Amino acid sequence: MKKPIVTFLLTLLLLFLSCDDKTKNEVISDNNSYESSISNNTQFLENDGIKLLFPENFKRYSSAEYEVILKTLTKGKILDLEEKRLRHLRNIDGNHYIYFDKASKSTILVNTIPYAPILRKNATSILADITRDLIEICKISKQDFSKVTGKYSETPKAQIFKSIHKVFDKGKKNPTRYLHKYYIAFPKDKNLIIDINTTLEFDFDKYLAKIKF
């Protein structure tokens, strides 16, 4: 995966990020699969021929609709930076999809880009990039975060890197949020990048296991 794209996609809704990194850049190799009951909220990425399952209540929004929502979530310099980042996501080579859950104020951003391998030997450096970008965002947003997990998985059909960070802001009504980041490479096809910012506790691995082309 090209580093400029990786770096720019690392953060979602900057107002939720943290300024106190209590984590180490350790990556766990994981080839486990998950099977259990999940929602049937099927979303179709029509420009890529992909079907994804999402947790209940996430609905598709256009960029214009989401920018209106974004203005209710943050303001000032942070809003300016996030709007600039979203414009970049729309303009990179590939397709961009936005999903939002009004009840929990949770967002899922999905980007598809041309295929590039995600290798086990590079997983630690990807996590280090994520941590470094979180620290940089601390200059603007003053919250605490800790790493929940960083894992690399590989199957005959895909290479997957994921990280989850827990973010805490004692000044908010719902102080705890979870930042999920997935980088998925489907050999000889394309890469899928999923960026989740949520107050909900769910195992998104279960949903990825149901992906269909």
Coordinates of N, CA, C and O in Angstrom, one line a residue, residues 30-196:
D30 N -2.7 -13.1 13.4 CA -4.0 -13.7 13.8 C -4.7 -14.2 12.6 O -4.9 -13.5 11.6
N31 N -4.9 -15.5 12.6 CA -5.6 -16.2 11.4 C -6.9 -16.7 11.9 O -7.5 -17.6 11.2
N32 N -7.5 -16.3 13.0 CA -8.8 -16.8 13.5 C -9.9 -16.2 12.7 O -9.9 -15.1 12.2
S33 N -11.0 -17.0 12.5 CA -12.2 -16.5 11.9 C -13.3 -16.5 13.0 O -13.2 -17.1 14.0
Y34 N -14.4 -15.7 12.7 CA -15.4 -15.4 13.7 C -16.7 -15.9 13.1 O -17.1 -15.5 12.0
E35 N -17.5 -16.6 13.8 CA -18.8 -17.0 13.4 C -19.8 -16.9 14.5 O -19.7 -17.5 15.5
S36 N -20.8 -16.0 14.4 CA -21.8 -15.8 15.3 C -22.9 -15.0 14.7 O -22.8 -14.5 13.6
S37 N -24.0 -14.8 15.4 CA -25.1 -14.1 14.9 C -24.8 -12.6 14.7 O -24.3 -12.0 15.7
I38 N -25.1 -12.0 13.6 CA -24.9 -10.6 13.3 C -26.1 -10.0 12.6 O -27.0 -10.7 12.2
S39 N -26.1 -8.7 12.4 CA -27.2 -8.1 11.8 C -27.2 -8.4 10.3 O -26.3 -8.9 9.7
N40 N -28.3 -8.1 9.6 CA -28.5 -8.4 8.2 C -28.5 -7.1 7.4 O -29.1 -7.0 6.4
N41 N -27.8 -6.0 8.0 CA -27.8 -4.7 7.3 C -26.8 -4.8 6.1 O -25.6 -4.4 6.3
T42 N -27.3 -5.2 5.0 CA -26.4 -5.4 3.8 C -26.3 -4.1 3.0 O -27.3 -3.4 2.8
Q43 N -25.1 -3.7 2.7 CA -24.8 -2.5 1.9 C -24.0 -2.9 0.7 O -23.1 -3.7 0.8
F44 N -24.4 -2.4 -0.4 CA -23.8 -2.7 -1.7 C -22.9 -1.6 -2.2 O -23.4 -0.4 -2.4
L45 N -21.7 -1.9 -2.4 CA -20.7 -0.9 -3.0 C -20.9 -1.0 -4.5 O -20.2 -1.8 -5.2
E46 N -21.8 -0.3 -5.1 CA -22.2 -0.5 -6.5 C -21.1 -0.3 -7.5 O -21.1 -0.9 -8.6
N47 N -20.2 0.6 -7.2 CA -19.1 0.9 -8.2 C -18.0 -0.2 -8.1 O -17.1 -0.1 -8.9
D48 N -18.1 -1.1 -7.2 CA -17.0 -2.1 -7.0 C -17.6 -3.6 -7.0 O -16.8 -4.5 -6.9
G49 N -18.9 -3.7 -7.0 CA -19.5 -5.0 -7.0 C -19.3 -5.8 -5.7 O -19.1 -7.0 -5.7
I50 N -19.2 -5.1 -4.6 CA -19.0 -5.7 -3.3 C -20.2 -5.5 -2.4 O -20.8 -4.5 -2.3
K51 N -20.5 -6.6 -1.6 CA -21.6 -6.5 -0.6 C -20.9 -6.6 0.8 O -20.1 -7.5 1.0
L52 N -21.3 -5.7 1.7 CA -20.8 -5.7 3.0 C -21.9 -5.7 4.0 O -23.0 -5.2 3.7
L53 N -21.7 -6.3 5.2 CA -22.7 -6.3 6.2 C -22.2 -5.3 7.3 O -21.0 -5.3 7.6
F54 N -23.1 -4.5 7.8 CA -22.8 -3.5 8.8 C -23.7 -3.7 10.0 O -24.8 -4.3 9.9
P55 N -23.3 -3.2 11.2 CA -24.2 -3.3 12.4 C -25.5 -2.5 12.0 O -25.5 -1.7 11.1
E56 N -26.5 -2.8 12.8 CA -27.8 -2.1 12.5 C -27.7 -0.6 12.6 O -26.8 -0.1 13.3
N57 N -28.6 0.1 11.9 CA -28.8 1.5 11.9 C -27.8 2.3 11.1 O -27.9 3.5 11.0
F58 N -26.7 1.7 10.6 CA -25.9 2.5 9.7 C -26.5 2.6 8.3 O -27.0 1.6 7.7
K59 N -26.6 3.8 7.8 CA -27.2 4.1 6.5 C -26.2 4.9 5.7 O -25.4 5.6 6.1
R60 N -26.4 4.7 4.4 CA -25.6 5.4 3.4 C -25.9 6.9 3.3 O -27.1 7.3 3.3
Y61 N -24.8 7.7 3.2 CA -25.0 9.1 3.0 C -24.1 9.6 1.8 O -23.0 9.1 1.6
S62 N -24.6 10.6 1.1 CA -23.7 11.2 0.1 C -22.7 12.1 0.8 O -22.9 12.5 2.0
S63 N -21.7 12.6 0.1 CA -20.7 13.5 0.7 C -21.3 14.7 1.2 O -21.0 15.3 2.3
A64 N -22.2 15.3 0.4 CA -22.9 16.6 0.8 C -23.7 16.4 2.0 O -23.7 17.2 2.9
E65 N -24.5 15.3 2.1 CA -25.3 15.0 3.3 C -24.4 14.9 4.5 O -24.7 15.4 5.6
Y66 N -23.3 14.1 4.4 CA -22.4 13.9 5.5 C -21.7 15.2 6.0 O -21.5 15.4 7.2
E67 N -21.4 16.1 5.1 CA -20.7 17.3 5.5 C -21.6 18.2 6.3 O -21.2 18.9 7.2
V68 N -23.0 18.1 6.1 CA -23.9 18.8 6.9 C -23.9 18.2 8.3 O -23.9 18.9 9.3
I69 N -23.8 16.8 8.4 CA -23.8 16.2 9.7 C -22.5 16.5 10.4 O -22.5 16.8 11.6
L70 N -21.4 16.6 9.7 CA -20.1 16.9 10.3 C -20.1 18.2 11.0 O -19.4 18.4 12.0
K71 N -20.8 19.2 10.4 CA -20.8 20.5 11.0 C -21.5 20.5 12.4 O -21.4 21.4 13.2
T72 N -22.3 19.5 12.7 CA -23.0 19.3 14.0 C -22.1 18.6 15.0 O -22.4 18.6 16.2
L73 N -21.0 18.0 14.5 CA -20.1 17.2 15.3 C -18.9 18.0 15.8 O -18.3 17.6 16.8
T74 N -18.4 18.9 15.0 CA -17.2 19.6 15.3 C -17.3 21.0 14.7 O -18.2 21.3 13.9
K75 N -16.3 21.8 14.9 CA -16.2 23.2 14.4 C -14.8 23.7 14.3 O -13.9 23.0 14.8
G76 N -14.7 24.9 13.8 CA -13.4 25.6 13.8 C -12.3 24.9 13.0 O -12.6 24.3 11.9
K77 N -11.1 24.9 13.5 CA -9.9 24.4 12.7 C -10.1 22.9 12.5 O -9.7 22.4 11.4
I78 N -10.6 22.2 13.4 CA -10.8 20.7 13.3 C -11.8 20.4 12.2 O -11.6 19.5 11.4
L79 N -12.9 21.2 12.1 CA -13.8 21.0 11.0 C -13.2 21.3 9.7 O -13.4 20.5 8.7
D80 N -12.4 22.3 9.6 CA -11.7 22.7 8.3 C -10.8 21.5 7.9 O -10.8 21.1 6.7
L81 N -10.0 20.9 8.8 CA -9.1 19.8 8.5 C -9.9 18.6 8.0 O -9.5 17.9 7.1
E82 N -11.0 18.3 8.7 CA -11.7 17.1 8.4 C -12.4 17.3 7.0 O -12.5 16.3 6.2
E83 N -12.9 18.5 6.7 CA -13.5 18.7 5.4 C -12.5 18.5 4.3 O -12.7 18.0 3.2
K84 N -11.3 19.0 4.5 CA -10.2 18.9 3.6 C -9.8 17.4 3.4 O -9.6 16.9 2.3
R85 N -9.8 16.6 4.5 CA -9.5 15.2 4.4 C -10.5 14.5 3.6 O -10.2 13.6 2.7
L86 N -11.8 14.8 3.8 CA -12.9 14.1 3.1 C -12.8 14.4 1.6 O -13.1 13.6 0.8
R87 N -12.5 15.7 1.3 CA -12.3 16.0 -0.2 C -11.2 15.1 -0.8 O -11.3 14.7 -1.9
H88 N -10.1 14.9 0.0 CA -9.1 14.1 -0.5 C -9.5 12.6 -0.7 O -9.2 12.0 -1.7
L89 N -10.3 12.1 0.2 CA -10.8 10.7 0.1 C -11.7 10.6 -1.2 O -11.6 9.5 -1.8
R90 N -12.4 11.6 -1.5 CA -13.3 11.5 -2.7 C -12.4 11.6 -4.0 O -12.9 11.1 -5.0
N91 N -11.2 12.1 -3.9 CA -10.4 12.4 -5.1 C -9.3 11.3 -5.4 O -8.7 11.4 -6.4
I92 N -9.1 10.4 -4.4 CA -8.0 9.5 -4.6 C -8.5 8.4 -5.6 O -9.7 8.3 -5.9
D93 N -7.6 7.7 -6.2 CA -7.9 6.7 -7.2 C -8.7 5.5 -6.6 O -8.2 4.8 -5.8
G94 N -10.0 5.5 -7.0 CA -10.9 4.5 -6.4 C -12.2 5.1 -6.1 O -12.6 6.1 -6.6
N95 N -13.0 4.4 -5.2 CA -14.3 4.9 -4.8 C -14.4 5.1 -3.3 O -13.8 4.5 -2.5
H96 N -15.4 6.0 -2.9 CA -15.5 6.4 -1.6 C -17.0 6.3 -1.2 O -17.9 6.7 -1.9
Y97 N -17.2 5.6 0.0 CA -18.6 5.4 0.5 C -18.7 5.8 2.0 O -17.7 5.6 2.7
I98 N -19.8 6.4 2.4 CA -20.0 7.0 3.7 C -21.2 6.4 4.3 O -22.3 6.4 3.7
Y99 N -21.1 5.9 5.6 CA -22.2 5.4 6.3 C -22.2 6.0 7.7 O -21.2 6.2 8.3
F100 N -23.4 6.3 8.2 CA -23.5 7.0 9.5 C -24.7 6.4 10.3 O -25.8 6.1 9.7
D101 N -24.5 6.3 11.6 CA -25.6 5.9 12.5 C -25.9 7.1 13.4 O -25.1 7.5 14.3
K102 N -27.1 7.7 13.2 CA -27.5 8.9 13.9 C -27.6 8.7 15.4 O -27.2 9.6 16.2
A103 N -28.1 7.5 15.8 CA -28.3 7.3 17.2 C -27.0 7.3 18.0 O -27.0 7.9 19.1
S104 N -26.0 6.7 17.5 CA -24.7 6.6 18.3 C -23.7 7.6 17.8 O -22.6 7.7 18.3
K105 N -24.1 8.4 16.7 CA -23.1 9.3 16.1 C -21.8 8.6 15.7 O -20.7 9.0 16.0
S106 N -22.0 7.5 15.0 CA -20.9 6.6 14.6 C -20.8 6.7 13.1 O -21.8 6.8 12.4
T107 N -19.6 6.7 12.6 CA -19.3 6.8 11.1 C -18.5 5.6 10.7 O -17.6 5.1 11.3
I108 N -18.8 5.1 9.5 CA -18.0 4.1 8.8 C -17.6 4.7 7.4 O -18.6 5.0 6.6
L109 N -16.4 4.9 7.1 CA -15.9 5.3 5.8 C -15.3 4.1 5.1 O -14.5 3.4 5.7
V110 N -15.6 3.9 3.8 CA -15.1 2.8 3.0 C -14.4 3.4 1.8 O -15.1 4.2 1.1
N111 N -13.2 3.0 1.5 CA -12.5 3.4 0.3 C -12.0 2.2 -0.4 O -11.5 1.2 0.2
T112 N -12.2 2.1 -1.7 CA -11.6 1.1 -2.5 C -10.5 1.7 -3.4 O -10.7 2.8 -3.9
I113 N -9.4 1.1 -3.5 CA -8.2 1.6 -4.2 C -7.6 0.5 -5.0 O -7.8 -0.7 -4.7
P114 N -6.7 0.8 -6.0 CA -6.1 -0.3 -6.7 C -5.3 -1.2 -5.8 O -4.8 -0.8 -4.8
Y115 N -5.1 -2.5 -6.2 CA -4.5 -3.5 -5.4 C -3.0 -3.1 -5.1 O -2.2 -2.7 -6.0
A116 N -2.6 -3.3 -3.8 CA -1.2 -3.2 -3.4 C -1.1 -4.2 -2.2 O -2.0 -4.2 -1.3
P117 N -0.1 -5.0 -2.2 CA 0.0 -6.1 -1.1 C 0.2 -5.4 0.3 O 0.8 -4.4 0.4
I118 N -0.4 -6.1 1.3 CA -0.2 -5.7 2.7 C 0.6 -6.9 3.3 O 0.0 -8.0 3.4
L119 N 1.8 -6.7 3.6 CA 2.7 -7.8 4.0 C 2.9 -7.9 5.5 O 2.8 -6.8 6.2
R120 N 3.0 -9.1 6.0 CA 3.2 -9.3 7.5 C 4.4 -8.5 8.0 O 4.3 -7.9 9.1
K121 N 5.5 -8.4 7.2 CA 6.7 -7.7 7.7 C 6.5 -6.2 7.8 O 7.3 -5.5 8.4
N122 N 5.4 -5.7 7.1 CA 5.2 -4.2 7.2 C 4.1 -3.9 8.2 O 3.8 -2.7 8.4
A123 N 3.5 -4.8 8.9 CA 2.4 -4.5 9.8 C 2.8 -3.7 10.9 O 2.1 -2.7 11.3
T124 N 4.0 -3.9 11.5 CA 4.4 -3.1 12.6 C 4.6 -1.6 12.2 O 4.3 -0.7 13.0
S125 N 5.1 -1.4 11.1 CA 5.4 0.0 10.6 C 4.0 0.7 10.3 O 3.9 1.9 10.5
I126 N 3.0 -0.1 9.8 CA 1.7 0.5 9.6 C 1.1 1.0 11.0 O 0.6 2.1 11.1
L127 N 1.2 0.1 12.0 CA 0.7 0.5 13.3 C 1.5 1.7 13.9 O 0.9 2.6 14.5
A128 N 2.8 1.7 13.6 CA 3.6 2.9 14.1 C 3.2 4.2 13.4 O 3.1 5.2 14.0
D129 N 2.8 4.1 12.1 CA 2.3 5.3 11.4 C 1.0 5.7 12.0 O 0.8 6.9 12.2
I130 N 0.1 4.8 12.3 CA -1.2 5.2 13.0 C -0.9 5.9 14.3 O -1.5 6.9 14.6
T131 N -0.1 5.3 15.1 CA 0.2 5.9 16.4 C 0.9 7.3 16.3 O 0.5 8.2 17.0
R132 N 1.8 7.4 15.3 CA 2.4 8.7 15.1 C 1.4 9.8 14.7 O 1.5 10.9 15.1
D133 N 0.5 9.4 13.8 CA -0.5 10.3 13.4 C -1.4 10.7 14.5 O -1.9 11.9 14.6
L134 N -1.8 9.8 15.4 CA -2.6 10.1 16.5 C -1.9 11.1 17.4 O -2.5 12.0 18.0
I135 N -0.6 10.9 17.6 CA 0.1 11.8 18.5 C 0.1 13.2 17.8 O 0.0 14.2 18.5
E136 N 0.3 13.3 16.5 CA 0.3 14.6 15.8 C -1.1 15.3 16.0 O -1.1 16.5 16.2
I137 N -2.1 14.5 15.9 CA -3.5 15.1 16.1 C -3.7 15.6 17.5 O -4.4 16.6 17.7
C138 N -2.9 15.1 18.4 CA -3.0 15.6 19.8 C -2.7 17.1 20.0 O -3.0 17.7 20.9
K139 N -2.0 17.6 19.0 CA -1.6 19.0 19.0 C -2.9 19.9 18.9 O -3.0 21.0 19.2
I140 N -4.0 19.3 18.3 CA -5.2 20.0 18.1 C -6.3 19.5 19.1 O -7.0 20.2 19.7
S141 N -6.4 18.1 19.2 CA -7.4 17.5 20.0 C -6.8 17.0 21.3 O -5.9 16.2 21.2
K142 N -7.3 17.3 22.5 CA -6.7 17.0 23.7 C -7.6 15.9 24.5 O -8.4 16.2 25.3
Q143 N -7.3 14.7 24.1 CA -8.0 13.6 24.7 C -7.0 12.4 25.0 O -5.8 12.6 24.6
D144 N -7.4 11.4 25.5 CA -6.6 10.2 25.8 C -6.9 9.0 24.9 O -8.1 8.8 24.7
F145 N -5.9 8.3 24.5 CA -6.3 7.0 23.8 C -5.3 5.9 24.2 O -4.2 6.1 24.7
S146 N -5.8 4.7 24.0 CA -4.9 3.5 24.2 C -5.2 2.5 23.1 O -6.3 2.4 22.6
K147 N -4.2 1.7 22.8 CA -4.4 0.7 21.8 C -5.2 -0.5 22.4 O -4.8 -1.0 23.4
V148 N -6.2 -1.0 21.7 CA -6.9 -2.2 22.1 C -6.2 -3.4 21.4 O -6.0 -4.4 22.0
T149 N -6.0 -3.2 20.1 CA -5.3 -4.3 19.4 C -4.7 -3.8 18.1 O -5.1 -2.8 17.5
G150 N -3.7 -4.6 17.6 CA -3.2 -4.4 16.3 C -2.9 -5.8 15.8 O -2.1 -6.5 16.4
K151 N -3.5 -6.2 14.6 CA -3.3 -7.6 14.2 C -3.1 -7.7 12.7 O -3.7 -6.9 11.9
Y152 N -2.4 -8.7 12.3 CA -2.2 -9.0 10.9 C -2.8 -10.4 10.6 O -2.5 -11.3 11.4
S153 N -3.6 -10.5 9.6 CA -4.2 -11.8 9.2 C -4.0 -12.1 7.7 O -4.0 -11.1 6.9
E154 N -3.8 -13.3 7.4 CA -3.6 -13.6 6.0 C -4.3 -15.0 5.7 O -4.2 -15.9 6.4
T155 N -5.1 -14.9 4.6 CA -5.8 -16.1 4.1 C -5.5 -16.3 2.6 O -4.9 -15.4 2.0
P156 N -5.9 -17.3 2.0 CA -5.6 -17.5 0.5 C -6.3 -16.4 -0.3 O -5.9 -16.1 -1.4
K157 N -7.3 -15.7 0.3 CA -8.1 -14.8 -0.5 C -7.8 -13.3 -0.1 O -8.1 -12.4 -0.9
A158 N -7.1 -13.1 1.0 CA -7.0 -11.7 1.5 C -5.8 -11.5 2.5 O -5.5 -12.5 3.2
Q159 N -5.2 -10.3 2.5 CA -4.3 -9.9 3.5 C -5.0 -8.8 4.3 O -5.5 -7.9 3.7
I160 N -5.0 -8.9 5.6 CA -5.7 -7.9 6.4 C -4.9 -7.4 7.6 O -4.3 -8.1 8.3
F161 N -4.8 -6.1 7.7 CA -4.3 -5.4 8.9 C -5.4 -4.7 9.5 O -6.2 -4.0 8.9
K162 N -5.5 -4.8 10.9 CA -6.5 -4.0 11.6 C -5.9 -3.5 12.9 O -5.0 -4.0 13.5
S163 N -6.4 -2.3 13.3 CA -6.1 -1.8 14.6 C -7.4 -1.2 15.2 O -8.3 -0.8 14.5
I164 N -7.4 -1.3 16.5 CA -8.5 -0.7 17.3 C -7.9 0.2 18.4 O -7.0 -0.3 19.1
H165 N -8.3 1.4 18.5 CA -7.9 2.3 19.6 C -9.1 2.7 20.4 O -10.2 3.0 19.8
K166 N -9.0 2.8 21.7 CA -10.0 3.3 22.6 C -9.7 4.8 22.9 O -8.6 5.1 23.3
V167 N -10.7 5.6 22.7 CA -10.5 7.1 22.9 C -11.4 7.5 24.1 O -12.6 7.1 24.1
F168 N -10.8 8.3 25.0 CA -11.6 8.8 26.1 C -11.6 10.3 26.2 O -10.5 10.9 26.2
D169 N -12.8 10.9 26.3 CA -12.9 12.3 26.5 C -13.9 12.6 27.6 O -15.1 12.5 27.5
K170 N -13.4 12.9 28.8 CA -14.3 13.0 30.0 C -15.2 14.2 29.9 O -16.2 14.3 30.7
G171 N -15.0 15.1 28.9 CA -15.8 16.3 28.7 C -17.1 16.0 27.9 O -17.9 16.9 27.8
K172 N -17.2 14.8 27.4 CA -18.4 14.5 26.5 C -19.4 13.6 27.2 O -19.0 12.9 28.2
K173 N -20.6 13.7 26.8 CA -21.7 12.9 27.4 C -21.4 11.4 27.2 O -21.6 10.6 28.2
N174 N -20.9 11.0 26.0 CA -20.5 9.6 25.8 C -19.0 9.6 25.7 O -18.5 9.8 24.6
P175 N -18.3 9.5 26.8 CA -16.8 9.8 26.8 C -16.0 8.8 26.0 O -14.8 9.1 25.6
T176 N -16.4 7.5 25.8 CA -15.6 6.5 25.2 C -16.0 6.2 23.8 O -17.2 6.0 23.5
R177 N -15.0 6.3 22.9 CA -15.2 5.9 21.5 C -14.2 4.9 21.0 O -13.1 4.8 21.7
Y178 N -14.4 4.2 20.0 CA -13.5 3.2 19.4 C -13.2 3.5 18.0 O -14.1 3.8 17.2
L179 N -11.9 3.5 17.7 CA -11.5 3.8 16.3 C -11.0 2.5 15.7 O -9.9 1.9 16.2
H180 N -11.7 1.9 14.7 CA -11.3 0.7 14.0 C -10.7 1.1 12.7 O -11.3 2.0 12.0
K181 N -9.6 0.5 12.3 CA -9.0 0.7 11.0 C -8.7 -0.6 10.4 O -8.0 -1.4 10.9
Y182 N -9.2 -0.8 9.2 CA -8.9 -2.1 8.4 C -8.3 -1.7 7.1 O -8.8 -0.9 6.4
Y183 N -7.3 -2.4 6.8 CA -6.6 -2.4 5.4 C -6.7 -3.8 4.9 O -6.0 -4.7 5.4
I184 N -7.4 -4.0 3.8 CA -7.6 -5.3 3.3 C -7.2 -5.4 1.8 O -7.6 -4.6 1.0
A185 N -6.3 -6.3 1.5 CA -5.8 -6.5 0.1 C -6.3 -7.8 -0.5 O -6.1 -8.8 0.1
F186 N -7.1 -7.7 -1.6 CA -7.5 -8.8 -2.3 C -6.6 -9.0 -3.5 O -6.7 -8.3 -4.5
P187 N -5.7 -10.0 -3.5 CA -4.7 -10.2 -4.5 C -5.4 -10.2 -5.9 O -6.4 -10.8 -6.2
K188 N -4.7 -9.4 -6.8 CA -5.1 -9.3 -8.2 C -6.4 -8.6 -8.4 O -7.0 -8.7 -9.5
D189 N -6.9 -8.0 -7.4 CA -8.2 -7.3 -7.5 C -8.1 -5.8 -7.0 O -7.8 -4.9 -7.8
K190 N -8.3 -5.6 -5.7 CA -8.2 -4.2 -5.2 C -8.0 -4.3 -3.7 O -8.0 -5.3 -3.1
N191 N -7.8 -3.1 -3.1 CA -7.7 -2.9 -1.6 C -9.0 -2.3 -1.1 O -9.6 -1.4 -1.8
L192 N -9.4 -2.7 0.1 CA -10.5 -2.1 0.8 C -10.0 -1.5 2.1 O -9.3 -2.1 2.8
I193 N -10.3 -0.2 2.3 CA -9.9 0.5 3.5 C -11.2 0.9 4.2 O -12.1 1.6 3.7
I194 N -11.3 0.4 5.5 CA -12.5 0.7 6.3 C -12.1 1.5 7.6 O -11.2 1.0 8.3
D195 N -12.7 2.6 7.8 CA -12.3 3.5 8.9 C -13.6 3.7 9.7 O -14.6 4.3 9.3
I196 N -13.6 3.2 11.0 CA -14.8 3.2 11.8 C -14.5 4.1 13.1 O -13.5 3.9 13.7

